[in-house]
Amino acid sequence: MNFSILNIIIICIIIITIVEYKKNKSNINYLFISLFIILLIINSYWIFDTNFFSIQPWKYGFLLMIFGLFLTILELIEKNNLEIYCLVCLVFIGSILLVISSNLITLYLGLELQTFCIFILIAKNRLSVKGSEAGLKYFILGAISSGFYLLGITMLFLIGSSLEIVDLKIISNDLIFNISLIFITLSLCFKLTLFPLHFWIPDVYEGSSWEIISLISTLPKISVICILIQMLINSDLIIIFSLLSIIIGTLGSFNQSKTKRLFGYSGISHMGFIMLSYGVFINTGFIVGNLYLVIYMIGMISIFSLIINFFTKSKYIIELSHLKFSSRCVSISWVLLILSIAGIPPLSGFISKWFLLWNTINFDFAISSFIIILFSAIGAGYYLRLVKMVYFQKKSSFFLWESILTKELVKNELSLLVLGIYLFFSFFLILNFSFFIDILNFNLN
């Protein structure tokens, strides 16, 4: 089914409405109207009998998830900076473009649109050495990953292969064809922070603000996952990358004293779990991967909402020790969300890991099952450190008096409502998650 004019008009109206609501600026309208007109013109022409956009029913779930996270991120970012709003909206458009793309050329355009916008967002604070360093690293490594992607496309051209994503699932013994798919997969691993292109994420997180981290860790990853699960020809390669990501992310999280670096390594580990779910069950549907992806994204955006709205200091893990004095409600929410991400029963994060483990055992993936059990148990240790800092760490006099003298400030009331909805959703799965599993159960066919 082609991406119709009606769908483009609806998305265009939604974008304009959101931006008008957030900022009463009329000139922003022309930017997004122009972008969607360009997409409309591109899609209206057939070049070499190729339609660049298509949307299947199973993609609507990814589009809905991207749109919900996009609205949440808009509530978290700065309210007096129109440029940031424009760049975040462009990242959103790039994510939509990735999901609806059916050709490797348009896929590359979406990847580059995301990369350049995120690079500017990371390096927006020119007076910060860490921010400039993080932006430079992201730009250089993004250029390398783009080189891998273009090299893969060039090799496909060399052998006369089609650039349609659906045609890449044809099993071929051609060496050049398989090598080109490996290069394309490596390029997408950069966006997902999967091994072997994972090492940039802790440094980039450390140099970015929490608002930008919430963007980097959600929208680009969901859109790339939507593309990658359509290209899982060699699932063994994805399984190997995923297992190594779980190991590296879990071990790297230990001995981290900075909160952002810890969440960076944690993201590597969780992306390993998610892609392992998709790689193992490629022939039986994607219910396990979808369940893990949704629960993880909801948990992380909730944690980022707490940090942005309630944390006056969040650079070091030790600074969490004042939470118990500043707000008991926030400290309880923080602990429950951290335990859920850690996979502690009976919270929703445990449900996703339990489904993953149960199915890997049923499909006789013995090594994968062993790694899941071992590193889930090890990984729970550094999450419990975050809980220990809140309730069991000895409070220094500085943090104690700061919590007493500093008035509790809520930066955004609407984001608290969103946070409450996410918390309710996370805990509601404990009571009844069968309906949710039915929604996420689909195949690509």
Coordinates of C-alpha atoms in Angstrom, one line a residue:
M1 CA 0.0 0.0 0.0
N2 CA 1.5 3.3 -1.1
F3 CA 2.0 6.2 1.3
S4 CA -1.0 8.2 0.2
I5 CA -1.6 11.9 0.0
L6 CA -4.1 11.8 2.8
N7 CA -1.5 10.3 5.2
I8 CA 0.9 13.1 4.3
I9 CA -1.7 15.8 4.8
I10 CA -2.7 14.4 8.2
I11 CA 0.9 14.3 9.5
C12 CA 1.5 17.8 8.1
I13 CA -1.5 19.2 9.9
I14 CA -0.4 17.5 13.2
I15 CA 3.1 18.9 12.9
I16 CA 1.9 22.4 12.2
T17 CA -0.6 22.3 15.1
I18 CA 2.0 21.1 17.6
V19 CA 4.5 23.7 16.7
E20 CA 1.9 26.5 16.7
Y21 CA 0.7 25.3 20.1
K22 CA 4.3 25.3 21.5
K23 CA 5.5 28.5 19.8
N24 CA 3.3 31.2 18.4
K25 CA 5.6 31.7 15.3
S26 CA 4.1 31.7 11.9
N27 CA 7.3 31.3 9.9
I28 CA 7.8 27.8 11.1
N29 CA 4.8 26.7 9.2
Y30 CA 6.4 27.3 5.8
L31 CA 9.3 25.0 6.7
F32 CA 7.3 21.9 7.4
I33 CA 4.8 22.6 4.6
S34 CA 7.7 22.8 2.2
L35 CA 9.2 19.5 3.5
F36 CA 6.1 17.6 3.1
I37 CA 5.5 19.1 -0.4
I38 CA 8.9 17.8 -1.3
L39 CA 8.0 14.3 0.0
L40 CA 4.8 14.5 -1.9
I41 CA 6.5 15.4 -5.2
I42 CA 9.1 12.6 -4.8
N43 CA 6.5 10.0 -4.1
S44 CA 4.3 11.1 -7.0
Y45 CA 7.0 10.2 -9.6
W46 CA 8.2 6.7 -10.6
I47 CA 11.9 6.5 -11.2
F48 CA 13.0 3.3 -12.8
D49 CA 9.7 1.7 -11.9
T50 CA 10.4 2.2 -8.2
N51 CA 8.1 3.6 -5.5
F52 CA 10.2 5.0 -2.7
F53 CA 7.6 4.9 0.1
S54 CA 5.3 2.2 1.3
I55 CA 3.5 1.5 4.5
Q56 CA 2.1 -1.9 5.7
P57 CA -0.4 -2.3 8.5
W58 CA 2.2 -3.6 11.0
K59 CA 4.2 -0.3 10.7
Y60 CA 1.4 1.7 12.2
G61 CA 2.5 0.5 15.7
F62 CA 5.9 1.9 15.1
L63 CA 4.5 5.2 13.8
L64 CA 2.2 5.5 16.9
M65 CA 5.1 4.9 19.2
I66 CA 7.3 7.4 17.5
F67 CA 4.5 10.0 17.6
G68 CA 3.8 9.5 21.3
L69 CA 7.5 9.8 22.2
F70 CA 7.9 12.8 20.0
L71 CA 5.1 14.6 21.9
T72 CA 6.7 13.7 25.2
I73 CA 10.1 15.0 24.1
L74 CA 8.6 18.3 23.0
E75 CA 7.3 18.7 26.5
L76 CA 10.7 18.1 28.0
I77 CA 12.9 20.4 25.8
E78 CA 13.5 24.1 26.4
K79 CA 10.5 26.3 25.9
N80 CA 12.3 29.5 24.7
N81 CA 14.4 28.0 21.8
L82 CA 12.6 27.8 18.5
E83 CA 15.7 26.3 16.8
I84 CA 15.6 23.3 19.1
Y85 CA 12.0 22.7 18.3
C86 CA 12.7 22.8 14.5
L87 CA 15.6 20.3 14.9
V88 CA 13.6 17.9 17.0
C89 CA 10.7 18.1 14.5
L90 CA 13.2 17.3 11.7
V91 CA 14.4 14.3 13.6
F92 CA 10.8 13.2 13.9
I93 CA 10.3 13.7 10.2
G94 CA 13.5 11.6 9.6
S95 CA 12.1 8.9 11.8
I96 CA 8.8 8.8 9.9
L97 CA 10.8 8.7 6.6
L98 CA 12.8 5.7 7.8
V99 CA 9.6 3.8 8.8
I100 CA 7.8 4.4 5.5
S101 CA 10.8 3.9 3.2
S102 CA 10.9 1.0 0.9
N103 CA 14.1 1.8 -0.9
L104 CA 17.7 2.1 0.3
I105 CA 18.0 5.6 -1.3
T106 CA 15.2 7.2 0.7
L107 CA 16.4 5.2 3.7
Y108 CA 19.8 7.0 3.4
L109 CA 18.1 10.4 3.2
G110 CA 16.2 9.7 6.5
L111 CA 19.4 8.5 8.2
E112 CA 21.3 11.6 7.2
L113 CA 18.5 13.9 8.2
Q114 CA 18.5 12.4 11.6
T115 CA 22.3 12.4 11.9
F116 CA 22.8 16.1 11.0
C117 CA 20.0 17.3 13.2
I118 CA 21.2 15.2 16.2
F119 CA 24.8 16.5 15.7
I120 CA 23.6 20.1 15.9
L121 CA 21.5 19.3 19.0
I122 CA 24.4 17.6 20.8
A123 CA 26.9 20.5 20.0
K124 CA 24.4 23.3 20.6
N125 CA 26.2 24.5 23.7
R126 CA 29.3 26.0 22.2
L127 CA 30.8 27.0 25.5
S128 CA 30.8 23.4 26.8
V129 CA 34.0 21.5 26.0
K130 CA 32.2 18.2 26.6
G131 CA 29.4 19.2 24.3
S132 CA 31.7 20.1 21.5
E133 CA 33.7 16.9 21.9
A134 CA 30.5 14.8 21.9
G135 CA 29.2 16.6 18.8
L136 CA 32.5 16.1 17.0
K137 CA 32.6 12.4 17.9
Y138 CA 29.1 11.9 16.7
F139 CA 29.7 13.7 13.5
I140 CA 32.9 11.8 12.6
L141 CA 31.5 8.4 13.5
G142 CA 28.3 9.2 11.8
A143 CA 30.3 10.0 8.6
I144 CA 32.0 6.6 8.9
S145 CA 28.7 4.8 9.3
S146 CA 27.4 6.6 6.3
G147 CA 30.4 5.5 4.3
F148 CA 29.7 1.9 5.2
Y149 CA 26.1 2.4 4.1
L150 CA 27.1 4.0 0.7
L151 CA 29.7 1.3 0.2
G152 CA 27.0 -1.4 0.6
I153 CA 24.7 0.4 -1.8
T154 CA 27.6 0.7 -4.3
M155 CA 28.3 -3.0 -4.1
L156 CA 24.7 -3.8 -4.8
F157 CA 24.9 -1.5 -7.9
L158 CA 28.0 -3.4 -8.9
I159 CA 26.2 -6.7 -9.1
G160 CA 23.0 -5.2 -10.5
S161 CA 20.9 -5.9 -7.5
S162 CA 17.7 -4.1 -6.6
L163 CA 17.7 -1.4 -3.9
E164 CA 14.2 -2.3 -2.7
I165 CA 14.2 -3.5 0.9
V166 CA 11.9 -6.4 0.2
D167 CA 14.3 -7.7 -2.5
L168 CA 17.2 -7.9 0.0
K169 CA 15.5 -10.8 1.8
I170 CA 16.3 -13.1 -1.2
I171 CA 18.8 -15.7 -0.1
S172 CA 21.8 -15.4 -2.3
N173 CA 25.2 -17.2 -2.4
D174 CA 26.8 -14.2 -4.1
L175 CA 29.8 -13.1 -2.0
I176 CA 29.5 -9.4 -3.0
F177 CA 25.8 -9.4 -2.2
N178 CA 26.4 -10.7 1.3
I179 CA 29.3 -8.4 2.0
S180 CA 27.1 -5.4 1.0
L181 CA 24.4 -6.5 3.4
I182 CA 27.0 -6.7 6.2
F183 CA 28.2 -3.1 5.5
I184 CA 24.6 -1.9 5.5
T185 CA 23.9 -3.7 8.8
L186 CA 27.1 -2.2 10.3
S187 CA 25.9 1.3 9.4
L188 CA 22.5 0.7 11.1
C189 CA 24.3 -0.7 14.2
F190 CA 25.7 2.7 14.7
K191 CA 22.3 4.2 15.2
L192 CA 21.3 1.4 17.5
T193 CA 24.5 1.5 19.5
L194 CA 25.1 -2.2 18.8
F195 CA 28.4 -3.9 18.8
P196 CA 30.8 -3.1 17.0
L197 CA 29.8 0.6 16.6
H198 CA 28.7 1.1 20.2
F199 CA 31.7 2.9 21.8
W200 CA 30.6 6.4 21.0
I201 CA 27.4 6.5 23.1
P202 CA 28.9 7.0 26.7
D203 CA 30.9 10.0 25.6
V204 CA 28.1 11.5 23.6
Y205 CA 25.6 11.1 26.5
E206 CA 28.1 12.8 28.9
G207 CA 28.4 15.8 26.6
S208 CA 24.6 16.1 25.9
S209 CA 21.8 17.5 27.9
W210 CA 19.1 15.2 29.3
E211 CA 16.6 16.5 26.8
I212 CA 18.8 15.5 23.9
I213 CA 19.6 12.2 25.5
S214 CA 15.9 11.4 25.7
L215 CA 15.7 12.1 21.9
I216 CA 18.8 10.1 21.0
S217 CA 17.8 7.0 22.9
T218 CA 14.2 6.8 21.5
L219 CA 13.2 8.1 18.1
P220 CA 16.3 7.1 16.0
K221 CA 16.4 3.6 17.5
I222 CA 12.8 2.8 17.0
S223 CA 12.9 3.9 13.3
V224 CA 16.1 1.9 12.6
I225 CA 14.7 -1.2 14.3
C226 CA 11.7 -0.9 12.0
I227 CA 14.0 -1.1 9.0
L228 CA 16.4 -3.6 10.4
I229 CA 13.8 -6.3 11.1
Q230 CA 12.8 -6.2 7.4
M231 CA 16.5 -6.9 6.5
L232 CA 17.2 -9.7 8.9
I233 CA 18.4 -12.2 6.3
N234 CA 21.5 -13.2 8.2
S235 CA 20.0 -13.4 11.7
D236 CA 23.1 -15.2 13.0
L237 CA 25.1 -12.0 12.6
I238 CA 22.5 -9.9 14.5
I239 CA 22.4 -12.5 17.2
I240 CA 26.2 -12.4 17.6
F241 CA 26.2 -8.6 17.7
S242 CA 23.4 -8.6 20.2
L243 CA 25.1 -11.0 22.6
L244 CA 28.3 -9.1 22.5
S245 CA 26.4 -5.8 23.1
I246 CA 24.7 -7.4 26.2
I247 CA 28.1 -8.4 27.5
I248 CA 29.9 -5.1 26.8
G249 CA 27.0 -2.9 28.0
T250 CA 26.6 -4.8 31.2
L251 CA 30.3 -4.9 32.1
G252 CA 30.8 -1.3 31.1
S253 CA 28.1 -0.1 33.4
F254 CA 30.1 -1.2 36.5
N255 CA 32.3 1.3 38.2
Q256 CA 30.6 4.2 36.5
S257 CA 30.3 7.2 38.8
K258 CA 28.4 9.4 36.3
T259 CA 24.7 9.0 35.7
K260 CA 24.8 9.7 31.9
R261 CA 27.6 7.3 31.2
L262 CA 25.8 4.6 33.2
F263 CA 22.6 5.0 31.1
G264 CA 24.8 5.0 28.0
Y265 CA 26.2 1.6 28.7
S266 CA 22.8 0.4 29.9
G267 CA 21.3 1.4 26.5
I268 CA 23.9 -0.8 24.7
S269 CA 22.9 -3.7 26.8
H270 CA 19.1 -3.2 26.3
M271 CA 19.5 -2.8 22.6
G272 CA 21.3 -6.1 22.6
F273 CA 18.3 -7.7 24.4
I274 CA 15.9 -6.1 21.9
M275 CA 17.7 -7.1 18.8
L276 CA 18.3 -10.6 20.2
S277 CA 14.6 -10.9 20.5
Y278 CA 14.1 -10.0 16.8
G279 CA 17.0 -12.1 15.6
V280 CA 16.0 -15.3 17.4
F281 CA 12.3 -15.1 16.5
I282 CA 12.5 -13.8 12.9
N283 CA 10.5 -16.8 11.6
T284 CA 7.8 -16.8 14.3
G285 CA 6.8 -13.2 14.6
F286 CA 8.1 -10.2 16.6
I287 CA 5.9 -10.3 19.7
V288 CA 8.8 -10.7 22.1
G289 CA 10.9 -7.9 20.5
N290 CA 7.9 -5.6 20.3
L291 CA 7.0 -6.2 24.0
Y292 CA 10.6 -5.5 25.1
L293 CA 10.9 -2.4 22.9
V294 CA 7.7 -0.8 24.1
I295 CA 8.4 -1.5 27.8
Y296 CA 12.0 -0.3 27.6
M297 CA 11.1 2.9 25.7
I298 CA 8.3 3.7 28.2
G299 CA 10.6 3.1 31.1
M300 CA 13.4 5.2 29.8
I301 CA 11.3 8.2 28.8
S302 CA 9.8 8.1 32.3
I303 CA 13.2 8.1 33.9
F304 CA 14.3 11.0 31.7
S305 CA 11.1 12.9 32.6
L306 CA 11.9 12.5 36.3
I307 CA 15.5 13.6 35.9
I308 CA 14.6 16.7 33.9
N309 CA 11.7 17.8 36.1
F310 CA 12.9 17.0 39.6
F311 CA 16.6 16.6 39.6
T312 CA 18.7 19.8 40.4
K313 CA 21.9 17.8 40.2
S314 CA 22.3 14.6 38.2
K315 CA 25.9 14.5 37.0
Y316 CA 27.1 11.9 39.5
I317 CA 25.3 8.9 41.0
I318 CA 26.1 10.0 44.5
E319 CA 23.9 13.1 44.0
L320 CA 20.8 10.8 44.0
S321 CA 21.1 10.5 47.7
H322 CA 19.1 13.7 48.3
L323 CA 16.0 12.3 46.6
K324 CA 14.5 10.8 49.7
F325 CA 14.5 14.2 51.5
S326 CA 13.4 16.3 48.5
S327 CA 10.3 14.3 47.5
R328 CA 9.2 10.9 48.7
C329 CA 6.8 10.5 45.8
V330 CA 9.6 11.1 43.3
S331 CA 12.0 8.8 45.1
I332 CA 9.4 6.0 45.0
S333 CA 8.7 6.5 41.3
W334 CA 12.4 6.5 40.6
V335 CA 13.0 3.3 42.5
L336 CA 10.1 1.5 40.8
L337 CA 11.2 2.6 37.3
I338 CA 14.8 1.5 37.9
L339 CA 13.7 -1.8 39.2
S340 CA 11.4 -2.3 36.2
I341 CA 14.3 -1.5 33.8
A342 CA 16.5 -3.9 35.7
G343 CA 13.9 -6.7 35.2
I344 CA 13.0 -7.2 38.9
P345 CA 9.7 -9.2 39.3
P346 CA 6.8 -8.5 39.3
L347 CA 7.4 -5.2 37.4
S348 CA 6.8 -4.9 33.7
G349 CA 10.5 -5.0 32.8
F350 CA 10.6 -8.5 34.2
I351 CA 7.8 -9.6 31.8
S352 CA 9.7 -8.7 28.7
K353 CA 12.9 -10.5 29.9
W354 CA 10.9 -13.5 31.0
F355 CA 9.3 -13.9 27.6
L356 CA 12.7 -13.5 25.9
L357 CA 14.3 -16.2 28.1
W358 CA 11.3 -18.6 27.9
N359 CA 11.3 -18.5 24.1
T360 CA 15.1 -18.8 23.7
I361 CA 14.9 -21.9 25.8
N362 CA 12.0 -23.3 23.8
F363 CA 13.9 -22.7 20.6
D364 CA 17.1 -24.4 22.0
F365 CA 19.3 -21.4 22.0
A366 CA 21.4 -22.6 24.9
I367 CA 24.2 -20.1 24.8
S368 CA 21.9 -17.2 24.3
S369 CA 19.8 -18.4 27.3
F370 CA 22.8 -18.7 29.5
I371 CA 24.0 -15.2 28.6
I372 CA 20.6 -13.7 29.2
I373 CA 20.4 -15.3 32.7
L374 CA 23.9 -14.5 33.6
F375 CA 24.1 -10.9 32.5
S376 CA 20.6 -10.0 33.6
A377 CA 21.6 -11.0 37.1
I378 CA 24.9 -9.1 36.8
G379 CA 23.2 -6.1 35.3
A380 CA 20.7 -5.9 38.1
G381 CA 23.7 -5.0 40.4
Y382 CA 24.4 -1.6 38.9
Y383 CA 20.6 -0.8 38.9
L384 CA 20.4 -1.7 42.6
R385 CA 23.3 0.8 43.1
L386 CA 20.9 3.6 42.0
V387 CA 18.3 2.3 44.5
K388 CA 20.9 2.1 47.2
M389 CA 21.9 5.8 46.6
V390 CA 18.4 6.9 47.3
Y391 CA 17.5 5.0 50.4
F392 CA 20.6 3.4 51.9
Q393 CA 23.4 5.8 51.1
K394 CA 24.7 7.9 54.0
K395 CA 23.5 11.5 53.4
S396 CA 26.1 14.2 53.3
S397 CA 25.4 17.4 55.1
F398 CA 25.6 19.3 51.8
F399 CA 22.8 17.3 50.1
L400 CA 20.7 17.3 53.2
W401 CA 20.8 21.1 53.6
E402 CA 20.3 21.6 49.9
S403 CA 17.1 19.6 49.9
I404 CA 15.9 21.6 52.9
L405 CA 16.7 25.1 51.6
T406 CA 16.0 24.5 48.0
K407 CA 12.4 24.9 47.0
E408 CA 11.1 22.0 45.0
L409 CA 10.5 23.2 41.5
V410 CA 8.4 21.5 38.9
K411 CA 9.5 22.6 35.4
N412 CA 6.6 21.3 33.5
E413 CA 3.2 20.3 34.8
L414 CA 2.0 18.7 31.6
S415 CA 5.0 16.3 31.5
L416 CA 4.0 15.2 35.0
L417 CA 0.7 14.0 33.5
V418 CA 2.5 12.1 30.8
L419 CA 4.8 10.6 33.4
G420 CA 1.8 9.5 35.4
I421 CA 0.3 7.8 32.4
Y422 CA 3.6 6.0 31.7
L423 CA 3.8 4.9 35.3
F424 CA 0.3 3.6 35.2
F425 CA 1.0 1.7 32.0
S426 CA 4.2 0.1 33.4
F427 CA 2.5 -1.2 36.5
F428 CA -0.8 -2.1 34.7
L429 CA 1.0 -4.8 32.8
I430 CA 1.6 -6.6 36.1
L431 CA -2.1 -7.2 36.4
N432 CA -3.1 -7.9 32.8
F433 CA -0.9 -7.9 29.8
S434 CA -2.6 -10.5 27.6
F435 CA -4.4 -7.7 25.6
F436 CA -1.1 -5.9 25.0
I437 CA 0.5 -9.1 23.7
D438 CA -2.3 -9.6 21.2
I439 CA -1.8 -6.1 19.9
L440 CA 2.0 -6.6 19.4
N441 CA 1.7 -10.0 17.8
F442 CA 2.3 -9.6 14.1
N443 CA 4.4 -10.9 11.2
L444 CA 5.9 -9.1 8.3
N445 CA 4.0 -11.3 5.8

